[in-house]
Amino acid sequence: MTQNKPPLRVGMVGYAFMGAAHSHAWRTAPRFFDLPLQPELSVLVGRNVDAASRAAERMGWNETATDWREVINRNDVDLIDICTPGDTHAEIAIAALEAGKHVLCEKPLANSVEEAERMAAAAEAAAQRGVLSMCGYSYRRTPALTLARELVQEGRLGTIRHVRAQYLQDWLSDENTPLTWRMDKEKAGSGALGDIGAHIIDAAQWITGSSIAGVSALMETFVTERPVGGDMVGLGGHGDASGERGPVTVDDAAAFTARFDGGAIGVFEATRFALGRKNAIRLEINGSTGSVAFDFEDMNVLEYYDGSTDSRTSGFRRIQVTEPDHPYTGHWWPAGHGLGYEHGFTHQVVELVTALADGSQPSPSFTDALQVQRVLAAVEQSAAAESRWHPVQATS
Ligand code: SOE
């Protein structure tokens, strides 16, 4: 462990899938990056004492607590890491900021624009007191996507014309996969749209440097009832033996077109029913002088088309984003050895800790995440209105 560095004492609320990923990141970042602060896994917060203690033991936390309200007021905690379902983000984040704690909040920021606006306002007020915050859109920290943003910023793609973005999972394809909090609008805010659509909205806006200015959308819930009794992680599992089924109150899939403020047009798709696609985040961005293409299921590669080369030698190049001078990768393994899903969370910690030490605004900020929340709301409004939907008359 590195000595003589100011500690960053973390209190994390929640310990399911995201809690495990964040814990890994807090443990690992100081071992591979020379951080200005030394993260300490101080307190894991969970309502169930026994389960939280087992999780703390497994994930490397020093102690546990059952009430986040007590932890945000401790003077031996510096940052609150929120890894809970979206219905608790606003209450915890605003209280923590007002208590003077930095905040890392999982995505999406909130379950509504109203909540997100309150969170962004609290974050701006807290920043005036040197209390900073970040929203956990961790896919930005995938080296290949960071490289894509660098290429856009360097002008290598020219004027951006098209954004093609998909986030494809299939863990709900089986109609007997049981209900969990992710299928409950009260807990999750929305389904595929907010859970995974938010990621591609954030990534597309961040890479292009343009914001979505308007959408036309449709959303679908293919399976409207499921067995009760799913597990907390919410990615599958088996229902209880009762045979009882309950309502799905969120979308299974969303698709929308978008206009960007820079003039580009976009096509977005987020679904949990793309049978065979496990965690396929696919982005293709076409510009006037170049294109990039990415698939998270091949996450160490960025495809790049350089429009400036002559037609005899042109074509998409597969860039192995593992060289020492690629984003983040020089801190890990020699070229060609590759990184995984968890590295994005570690890079997220690196960016956050560096910003906190500098006193600079971490990115994405709560205001950045509010913009994503506004796109989510626009998609839901458009899908509900179906105002510009033109039915096509059947021929038979
Ligand atoms: C479930 O769809 C999920 O766990 C998302 O909530 C995460 O944000 C994504 O990284 C993996 O899939």
Short mmCIF file of C-alpha atoms in Angstrom, two decimals, residues 171-354:
data_model
loop_
_atom_site.label_atom_id
_atom_site.label_comp_id
_atom_site.label_asym_id
_atom_site.label_seq_id
_atom_site.Cartn_x
_atom_site.Cartn_y
_atom_site.Cartn_z
CA TRP A 171 -31.19 -11.93 -19.90
CA LEU A 172 -34.96 -11.39 -20.02
CA SER A 173 -35.62 -13.37 -23.19
CA ASP A 174 -37.07 -16.21 -21.08
CA GLU A 175 -40.58 -15.20 -20.02
CA ASN A 176 -40.10 -17.17 -16.80
CA THR A 177 -37.11 -15.16 -15.62
CA PRO A 178 -38.50 -13.76 -12.39
CA LEU A 179 -39.35 -10.24 -11.40
CA THR A 180 -36.63 -8.17 -9.74
CA TRP A 181 -36.32 -4.49 -8.87
CA ARG A 182 -35.11 -3.78 -12.44
CA MET A 183 -38.62 -4.55 -13.73
CA ASP A 184 -40.36 -2.34 -11.16
CA LYS A 185 -40.89 1.26 -12.35
CA GLU A 186 -41.09 2.51 -8.75
CA LYS A 187 -37.57 1.14 -8.04
CA ALA A 188 -35.84 1.42 -11.40
CA GLY A 189 -37.59 4.35 -13.12
CA SER A 190 -37.60 2.54 -16.45
CA GLY A 191 -36.39 -0.76 -17.91
CA ALA A 192 -33.92 -1.25 -20.73
CA LEU A 193 -34.15 2.45 -21.58
CA GLY A 194 -32.72 3.81 -18.31
CA ASP A 195 -30.65 0.79 -17.32
CA ILE A 196 -28.69 0.29 -20.56
CA GLY A 197 -30.02 2.93 -22.96
CA ALA A 198 -28.59 5.56 -20.61
CA HIS A 199 -25.10 4.17 -21.20
CA ILE A 200 -25.23 4.58 -24.99
CA ILE A 201 -26.81 8.02 -24.71
CA ASP A 202 -23.99 9.15 -22.41
CA ALA A 203 -21.28 7.50 -24.52
CA ALA A 204 -22.61 8.96 -27.80
CA GLN A 205 -22.83 12.48 -26.38
CA TRP A 206 -19.42 12.26 -24.70
CA ILE A 207 -17.56 10.84 -27.71
CA THR A 208 -19.12 13.24 -30.23
CA GLY A 209 -19.10 16.26 -27.94
CA SER A 210 -22.68 16.91 -29.10
CA SER A 211 -25.93 16.72 -27.14
CA ILE A 212 -29.13 15.06 -28.27
CA ALA A 213 -31.60 17.84 -29.07
CA GLY A 214 -34.68 15.79 -30.01
CA VAL A 215 -35.94 12.21 -30.35
CA SER A 216 -38.70 10.13 -31.90
CA ALA A 217 -39.20 6.87 -30.08
CA LEU A 218 -41.02 3.67 -29.45
CA MET A 219 -40.86 1.37 -26.46
CA GLU A 220 -42.18 -2.15 -25.88
CA THR A 221 -42.81 -4.55 -23.01
CA PHE A 222 -42.90 -8.02 -24.58
CA VAL A 223 -43.56 -9.95 -21.36
CA THR A 224 -46.00 -8.16 -19.07
CA GLU A 225 -46.07 -10.67 -16.17
CA ARG A 226 -43.30 -12.73 -14.58
CA PRO A 227 -42.82 -15.14 -11.63
CA VAL A 228 -42.24 -13.35 -8.31
CA GLY A 229 -39.22 -14.00 -6.10
CA GLY A 230 -36.20 -12.96 -8.15
CA ASP A 231 -32.83 -12.18 -6.55
CA MET A 232 -31.44 -8.74 -5.73
CA VAL A 233 -28.78 -8.71 -8.41
CA GLY A 234 -31.64 -8.73 -10.82
CA LEU A 235 -29.96 -10.42 -13.73
CA GLY A 236 -31.85 -13.69 -13.90
CA GLY A 237 -32.26 -16.23 -11.15
CA HIS A 238 -35.27 -18.44 -10.46
CA GLY A 239 -38.66 -17.44 -9.05
CA ASP A 240 -40.01 -18.89 -5.83
CA ALA A 241 -42.09 -22.08 -5.84
CA SER A 242 -45.43 -20.29 -5.44
CA GLY A 243 -46.07 -20.00 -9.17
CA GLU A 244 -47.40 -16.52 -8.51
CA ARG A 245 -46.74 -13.97 -11.27
CA GLY A 246 -46.57 -10.21 -10.97
CA PRO A 247 -46.66 -7.26 -13.37
CA VAL A 248 -43.68 -5.90 -15.29
CA THR A 249 -44.07 -2.13 -15.12
CA VAL A 250 -41.14 -1.05 -17.30
CA ASP A 251 -40.01 -1.36 -20.91
CA ASP A 252 -38.23 -4.45 -22.21
CA ALA A 253 -36.90 -2.54 -25.19
CA ALA A 254 -36.62 0.99 -26.57
CA ALA A 255 -35.70 2.28 -30.02
CA PHE A 256 -35.39 5.88 -31.06
CA THR A 257 -34.00 8.25 -33.63
CA ALA A 258 -32.24 11.39 -32.49
CA ARG A 259 -31.03 14.74 -33.71
CA PHE A 260 -27.79 16.07 -32.20
CA ASP A 261 -27.14 19.77 -31.65
CA GLY A 262 -24.11 19.49 -33.92
CA GLY A 263 -26.29 18.41 -36.87
CA ALA A 264 -25.72 14.64 -36.73
CA ILE A 265 -28.58 12.15 -36.72
CA GLY A 266 -28.65 9.08 -34.50
CA VAL A 267 -30.32 5.69 -34.27
CA PHE A 268 -30.46 4.08 -30.81
CA GLU A 269 -31.65 0.69 -29.56
CA ALA A 270 -31.64 -0.78 -26.06
CA THR A 271 -33.09 -4.20 -25.32
CA ARG A 272 -32.94 -7.12 -22.92
CA PHE A 273 -34.42 -9.48 -25.55
CA ALA A 274 -31.65 -9.66 -28.17
CA LEU A 275 -31.34 -13.44 -27.81
CA GLY A 276 -27.67 -14.37 -28.03
CA ARG A 277 -26.33 -10.88 -27.30
CA LYS A 278 -25.04 -10.81 -23.69
CA ASN A 279 -23.61 -7.32 -23.22
CA ALA A 280 -23.19 -5.93 -26.71
CA ILE A 281 -22.63 -2.20 -26.66
CA ARG A 282 -22.19 -1.26 -30.31
CA LEU A 283 -21.32 2.23 -31.44
CA GLU A 284 -20.53 3.41 -34.94
CA ILE A 285 -19.87 7.07 -35.62
CA ASN A 286 -19.55 8.29 -39.21
CA GLY A 287 -17.95 11.64 -39.95
CA SER A 288 -17.05 13.52 -43.11
CA THR A 289 -13.43 12.31 -43.03
CA GLY A 290 -13.50 9.19 -40.91
CA SER A 291 -15.50 6.64 -38.91
CA VAL A 292 -15.08 4.59 -35.76
CA ALA A 293 -16.88 1.39 -34.74
CA PHE A 294 -16.87 -0.46 -31.40
CA ASP A 295 -18.47 -3.58 -29.89
CA PHE A 296 -18.07 -4.17 -26.15
CA GLU A 297 -18.11 -7.91 -26.77
CA ASP A 298 -14.73 -7.23 -28.50
CA MET A 299 -13.89 -4.42 -26.11
CA ASN A 300 -10.12 -4.16 -26.67
CA VAL A 301 -10.59 -3.22 -30.31
CA LEU A 302 -11.60 0.04 -31.96
CA GLU A 303 -12.26 -0.06 -35.70
CA TYR A 304 -11.17 3.09 -37.48
CA TYR A 305 -11.75 4.16 -41.07
CA ASP A 306 -9.42 6.94 -42.18
CA GLY A 307 -11.10 8.76 -45.06
CA SER A 308 -7.85 10.53 -45.92
CA THR A 309 -6.20 7.36 -47.27
CA ASP A 310 -6.47 6.48 -50.98
CA SER A 311 -9.22 4.05 -51.93
CA ARG A 312 -6.64 1.30 -52.74
CA THR A 313 -5.48 1.17 -49.13
CA SER A 314 -8.61 2.31 -47.31
CA GLY A 315 -10.90 0.13 -45.20
CA PHE A 316 -11.68 -0.18 -41.49
CA ARG A 317 -8.54 -0.89 -39.45
CA ARG A 318 -8.78 -2.99 -36.27
CA ILE A 319 -6.82 -1.08 -33.64
CA GLN A 320 -5.79 -3.22 -30.64
CA VAL A 321 -6.27 -0.59 -27.94
CA THR A 322 -3.63 -2.09 -25.66
CA GLU A 323 -0.52 -0.06 -26.47
CA PRO A 324 1.30 1.84 -23.70
CA ASP A 325 0.23 5.17 -25.21
CA HIS A 326 -3.45 4.27 -25.46
CA PRO A 327 -5.74 5.58 -22.68
CA TYR A 328 -5.13 3.80 -19.34
CA THR A 329 -3.63 0.66 -20.90
CA GLY A 330 0.02 1.49 -20.13
CA HIS A 331 -0.77 0.94 -16.43
CA TRP A 332 -1.77 -2.69 -16.95
CA TRP A 333 -0.24 -5.36 -19.17
CA PRO A 334 2.00 -5.48 -22.25
CA ALA A 335 0.38 -4.80 -25.63
CA GLY A 336 -2.14 -7.41 -26.73
CA HIS A 337 -2.98 -8.78 -23.28
CA GLY A 338 -6.34 -7.01 -23.05
CA LEU A 339 -8.62 -5.62 -20.34
CA GLY A 340 -12.12 -6.47 -19.13
CA TYR A 341 -15.43 -5.06 -17.93
CA GLU A 342 -14.08 -4.29 -14.46
CA HIS A 343 -11.26 -2.06 -15.73
CA GLY A 344 -13.75 0.68 -16.67
CA PHE A 345 -14.74 0.95 -13.01
CA THR A 346 -11.09 1.13 -11.94
CA HIS A 347 -10.44 3.90 -14.47
CA GLN A 348 -13.55 5.67 -13.17
CA VAL A 349 -11.98 5.67 -9.67
CA VAL A 350 -8.71 7.01 -11.13
CA GLU A 351 -10.52 9.92 -12.82
CA LEU A 352 -12.60 10.64 -9.71
CA VAL A 353 -9.70 10.56 -7.22
CA THR A 354 -7.52 12.69 -9.49
#
